[in-house]
Amino acid sequence: MTEETALSERELQLLVLDVNGEQHEVITEPRRTLVDVLRHELRLTGTHVGCEHGICGACTVLVDDRPVRACLMFAAQAEGARIRTVESLSDGTELGDLQRAFSEHHGLQCGFCSPGFLMLAEGFLAERPEATKDEIREVVAANLCRCTGYQTIVEAIDGCATARRGACANLCDSKEK
């Protein structure tokens, strides 16, 4: 059997993935991971491949608003779900509030782990907008960073959460008047 024959005999499937609010059709092998499809098929390279064992968190994306290790999920498992990558945090011209907070609080060093931390934080803050620094510290311990020592990441997430709560309070106050 030639290599070309082996490739043509592989089982392929058509997937329709909702990524960052857009529908994408992808023809891929059933065993292909979500991180590989995002990076190689859809060219969304903000999601990084680190350990490929679910340990480091560099590949974290949101699936139906919950943080997921994209290296541990088959792309086929994500069909029918809403997938958000780090690219969804910005409008393409300006950084999102969480990205700005990471920059302002020096939560970025080499940047390799940053997309995973950003998506972990985005999912966590959506679920726990009133999170304390201790709760944030516990959550970020799930991802690995060799550069920052985590304190600046905790400060960035807490700063963003505080700003979001303030904006929400101001909006609620203006509606009551």
mmCIF file of C-alpha atoms in Angstrom:
data_model
loop_
_atom_site.group_PDB
_atom_site.id
_atom_site.type_symbol
_atom_site.label_atom_id
_atom_site.label_comp_id
_atom_site.label_asym_id
_atom_site.label_seq_id
_atom_site.Cartn_x
_atom_site.Cartn_y
_atom_site.Cartn_z
ATOM 1 C CA MET A 1 0.000 0.000 0.000
ATOM 2 C CA THR A 2 1.407 3.362 -0.956
ATOM 3 C CA GLU A 3 1.376 6.359 1.343
ATOM 4 C CA GLU A 4 -1.114 8.094 -0.959
ATOM 5 C CA THR A 5 -3.498 5.121 -0.790
ATOM 6 C CA ALA A 6 -3.198 5.039 3.004
ATOM 7 C CA LEU A 7 -4.080 8.734 3.172
ATOM 8 C CA SER A 8 -7.075 8.344 0.888
ATOM 9 C CA GLU A 9 -8.387 5.397 2.899
ATOM 10 C CA ARG A 10 -8.418 7.303 6.183
ATOM 11 C CA GLU A 11 -11.829 7.958 7.577
ATOM 12 C CA LEU A 12 -12.698 11.628 7.291
ATOM 13 C CA GLN A 13 -15.699 13.476 8.590
ATOM 14 C CA LEU A 14 -17.321 16.826 8.003
ATOM 15 C CA LEU A 15 -17.643 18.942 11.125
ATOM 16 C CA VAL A 16 -19.474 22.210 11.516
ATOM 17 C CA LEU A 17 -17.885 24.171 14.340
ATOM 18 C CA ASP A 18 -19.145 27.414 15.869
ATOM 19 C CA VAL A 19 -15.927 29.269 16.668
ATOM 20 C CA ASN A 20 -15.979 32.851 17.916
ATOM 21 C CA GLY A 21 -19.522 33.264 16.615
ATOM 22 C CA GLU A 22 -18.791 32.043 13.087
ATOM 23 C CA GLN A 23 -19.712 28.709 11.512
ATOM 24 C CA HIS A 24 -16.800 26.751 10.006
ATOM 25 C CA GLU A 25 -16.974 23.554 7.971
ATOM 26 C CA VAL A 26 -13.940 21.334 8.460
ATOM 27 C CA ILE A 27 -13.143 17.970 6.913
ATOM 28 C CA THR A 28 -10.886 16.091 9.288
ATOM 29 C CA GLU A 29 -10.083 12.758 10.872
ATOM 30 C CA PRO A 30 -12.288 11.812 13.848
ATOM 31 C CA ARG A 31 -9.227 11.536 16.111
ATOM 32 C CA ARG A 32 -8.019 15.098 15.451
ATOM 33 C CA THR A 33 -7.893 17.257 18.565
ATOM 34 C CA LEU A 34 -9.701 20.548 18.872
ATOM 35 C CA VAL A 35 -6.437 22.466 19.327
ATOM 36 C CA ASP A 36 -5.045 21.024 16.081
ATOM 37 C CA VAL A 37 -8.184 21.904 14.119
ATOM 38 C CA LEU A 38 -8.249 25.431 15.568
ATOM 39 C CA ARG A 39 -4.598 26.074 14.758
ATOM 40 C CA HIS A 40 -4.065 24.166 11.511
ATOM 41 C CA GLU A 41 -7.454 24.152 9.816
ATOM 42 C CA LEU A 42 -8.946 27.441 11.027
ATOM 43 C CA ARG A 43 -5.607 29.281 11.444
ATOM 44 C CA LEU A 44 -6.542 30.542 14.923
ATOM 45 C CA THR A 45 -3.015 30.357 16.250
ATOM 46 C CA GLY A 46 -3.661 32.224 19.493
ATOM 47 C CA THR A 47 -4.478 28.894 21.114
ATOM 48 C CA HIS A 48 -1.100 27.347 21.911
ATOM 49 C CA VAL A 49 -0.010 23.729 22.024
ATOM 50 C CA GLY A 50 2.086 23.069 25.098
ATOM 51 C CA CYS A 51 2.305 19.716 26.790
ATOM 52 C CA GLU A 52 -0.426 17.927 24.786
ATOM 53 C CA HIS A 53 -1.388 16.100 27.998
ATOM 54 C CA GLY A 54 -3.774 18.619 29.584
ATOM 55 C CA ILE A 55 -1.297 19.672 32.245
ATOM 56 C CA CYS A 56 -0.059 23.139 31.216
ATOM 57 C CA GLY A 57 -3.291 24.865 30.147
ATOM 58 C CA ALA A 58 -1.745 26.722 27.179
ATOM 59 C CA CYS A 59 -4.494 25.314 24.938
ATOM 60 C CA THR A 60 -7.420 26.433 27.119
ATOM 61 C CA VAL A 61 -10.478 27.616 25.187
ATOM 62 C CA LEU A 62 -14.097 28.093 26.208
ATOM 63 C CA VAL A 63 -16.608 25.479 25.113
ATOM 64 C CA ASP A 64 -20.145 26.554 25.951
ATOM 65 C CA ASP A 65 -18.592 29.193 28.241
ATOM 66 C CA ARG A 66 -16.547 26.693 30.261
ATOM 67 C CA PRO A 67 -12.745 26.422 30.164
ATOM 68 C CA VAL A 68 -11.598 23.263 28.364
ATOM 69 C CA ARG A 69 -8.164 21.889 27.484
ATOM 70 C CA ALA A 70 -8.377 21.778 23.685
ATOM 71 C CA CYS A 71 -5.555 19.214 23.505
ATOM 72 C CA LEU A 72 -7.714 16.711 25.372
ATOM 73 C CA MET A 73 -10.867 17.175 23.324
ATOM 74 C CA PHE A 74 -11.526 15.769 19.897
ATOM 75 C CA ALA A 75 -12.796 18.386 17.466
ATOM 76 C CA ALA A 76 -15.789 16.116 16.780
ATOM 77 C CA GLN A 77 -16.789 16.426 20.445
ATOM 78 C CA ALA A 78 -17.098 20.188 20.030
ATOM 79 C CA GLU A 79 -19.583 20.011 17.173
ATOM 80 C CA GLY A 80 -22.801 21.750 18.212
ATOM 81 C CA ALA A 81 -21.060 23.701 20.984
ATOM 82 C CA ARG A 82 -20.006 27.360 21.110
ATOM 83 C CA ILE A 83 -16.220 27.578 21.045
ATOM 84 C CA ARG A 84 -14.353 30.743 21.992
ATOM 85 C CA THR A 85 -10.636 31.254 21.509
ATOM 86 C CA VAL A 86 -8.402 34.068 22.689
ATOM 87 C CA GLU A 87 -9.090 35.847 19.405
ATOM 88 C CA SER A 88 -12.660 36.452 20.638
ATOM 89 C CA LEU A 89 -11.474 38.727 23.455
ATOM 90 C CA SER A 90 -10.598 41.564 21.074
ATOM 91 C CA ASP A 91 -12.561 43.281 18.356
ATOM 92 C CA GLY A 92 -9.495 43.173 16.127
ATOM 93 C CA THR A 93 -8.541 46.797 16.680
ATOM 94 C CA GLU A 94 -8.534 47.200 20.464
ATOM 95 C CA LEU A 95 -7.645 44.798 23.234
ATOM 96 C CA GLY A 96 -10.468 43.518 25.396
ATOM 97 C CA ASP A 97 -10.642 44.543 29.048
ATOM 98 C CA LEU A 98 -9.060 41.337 30.313
ATOM 99 C CA GLN A 99 -6.201 41.626 27.818
ATOM 100 C CA ARG A 100 -5.639 45.252 28.855
ATOM 101 C CA ALA A 101 -5.598 44.239 32.515
ATOM 102 C CA PHE A 102 -2.917 41.603 31.817
ATOM 103 C CA SER A 103 -0.830 44.247 30.062
ATOM 104 C CA GLU A 104 -1.349 46.929 32.734
ATOM 105 C CA HIS A 105 -0.549 44.546 35.601
ATOM 106 C CA HIS A 106 2.443 42.970 33.824
ATOM 107 C CA GLY A 107 0.728 39.579 33.741
ATOM 108 C CA LEU A 108 2.524 38.841 30.477
ATOM 109 C CA GLN A 109 6.130 37.782 30.188
ATOM 110 C CA CYS A 110 7.090 35.529 27.304
ATOM 111 C CA GLY A 111 3.392 35.287 26.395
ATOM 112 C CA PHE A 112 3.253 31.581 25.585
ATOM 113 C CA CYS A 113 0.882 30.717 28.423
ATOM 114 C CA SER A 114 -1.100 33.980 28.224
ATOM 115 C CA PRO A 115 -3.901 32.820 25.875
ATOM 116 C CA GLY A 116 -4.652 29.890 28.157
ATOM 117 C CA PHE A 117 -4.703 32.095 31.245
ATOM 118 C CA LEU A 118 -6.890 34.659 29.493
ATOM 119 C CA MET A 119 -9.481 32.061 28.492
ATOM 120 C CA LEU A 120 -9.378 30.387 31.909
ATOM 121 C CA ALA A 121 -9.955 33.797 33.525
ATOM 122 C CA GLU A 122 -12.701 34.770 31.061
ATOM 123 C CA GLY A 123 -14.647 31.603 31.842
ATOM 124 C CA PHE A 124 -14.055 31.899 35.573
ATOM 125 C CA LEU A 125 -15.083 35.557 35.817
ATOM 126 C CA ALA A 126 -18.261 34.882 33.846
ATOM 127 C CA GLU A 127 -19.174 32.289 36.453
ATOM 128 C CA ARG A 128 -17.772 34.080 39.528
ATOM 129 C CA PRO A 129 -17.694 37.866 38.931
ATOM 130 C CA GLU A 130 -17.345 38.480 42.683
ATOM 131 C CA ALA A 131 -14.306 36.189 43.049
ATOM 132 C CA THR A 132 -11.771 36.976 45.733
ATOM 133 C CA LYS A 133 -8.028 37.045 45.116
ATOM 134 C CA ASP A 134 -7.714 33.731 46.950
ATOM 135 C CA GLU A 135 -10.293 32.139 44.636
ATOM 136 C CA ILE A 136 -8.539 33.598 41.596
ATOM 137 C CA ARG A 137 -5.190 32.307 42.874
ATOM 138 C CA GLU A 138 -6.650 28.827 43.280
ATOM 139 C CA VAL A 139 -8.084 28.837 39.738
ATOM 140 C CA VAL A 140 -4.928 30.078 38.019
ATOM 141 C CA ALA A 141 -2.920 27.345 39.725
ATOM 142 C CA ALA A 142 -4.493 25.002 37.158
ATOM 143 C CA ASN A 143 -2.302 26.528 34.406
ATOM 144 C CA LEU A 144 1.469 26.617 34.238
ATOM 145 C CA CYS A 145 3.645 29.692 33.789
ATOM 146 C CA ARG A 146 7.422 29.691 34.033
ATOM 147 C CA CYS A 147 7.886 33.461 33.883
ATOM 148 C CA THR A 148 5.509 35.523 36.016
ATOM 149 C CA GLY A 149 5.306 33.852 39.397
ATOM 150 C CA TYR A 150 1.488 34.121 39.125
ATOM 151 C CA GLN A 151 1.067 37.188 41.357
ATOM 152 C CA THR A 152 0.807 39.575 38.414
ATOM 153 C CA ILE A 153 -1.690 37.256 36.725
ATOM 154 C CA VAL A 154 -3.828 37.216 39.888
ATOM 155 C CA GLU A 155 -3.601 41.017 40.098
ATOM 156 C CA ALA A 156 -4.617 41.365 36.441
ATOM 157 C CA ILE A 157 -7.664 39.118 36.805
ATOM 158 C CA ASP A 158 -8.685 40.806 40.046
ATOM 159 C CA GLY A 159 -8.230 44.242 38.440
ATOM 160 C CA CYS A 160 -10.424 43.268 35.508
ATOM 161 C CA ALA A 161 -13.064 41.763 37.811
ATOM 162 C CA THR A 162 -13.103 44.934 39.918
ATOM 163 C CA ALA A 163 -13.460 47.133 36.823
ATOM 164 C CA ARG A 164 -16.272 44.946 35.465
ATOM 165 C CA ARG A 165 -18.122 45.097 38.777
ATOM 166 C CA GLY A 166 -17.726 48.895 38.805
ATOM 167 C CA ALA A 167 -19.033 49.197 35.254
ATOM 168 C CA CYS A 168 -21.992 46.981 36.115
ATOM 169 C CA ALA A 169 -22.770 49.031 39.235
ATOM 170 C CA ASN A 170 -22.601 52.278 37.230
ATOM 171 C CA LEU A 171 -24.912 50.832 34.573
ATOM 172 C CA CYS A 172 -27.381 49.646 37.218
ATOM 173 C CA ASP A 173 -27.291 53.053 38.954
ATOM 174 C CA SER A 174 -27.958 54.923 35.691
ATOM 175 C CA LYS A 175 -30.920 52.638 34.913
ATOM 176 C CA GLU A 176 -32.472 53.344 38.321
ATOM 177 C CA LYS A 177 -32.379 57.123 37.791
#
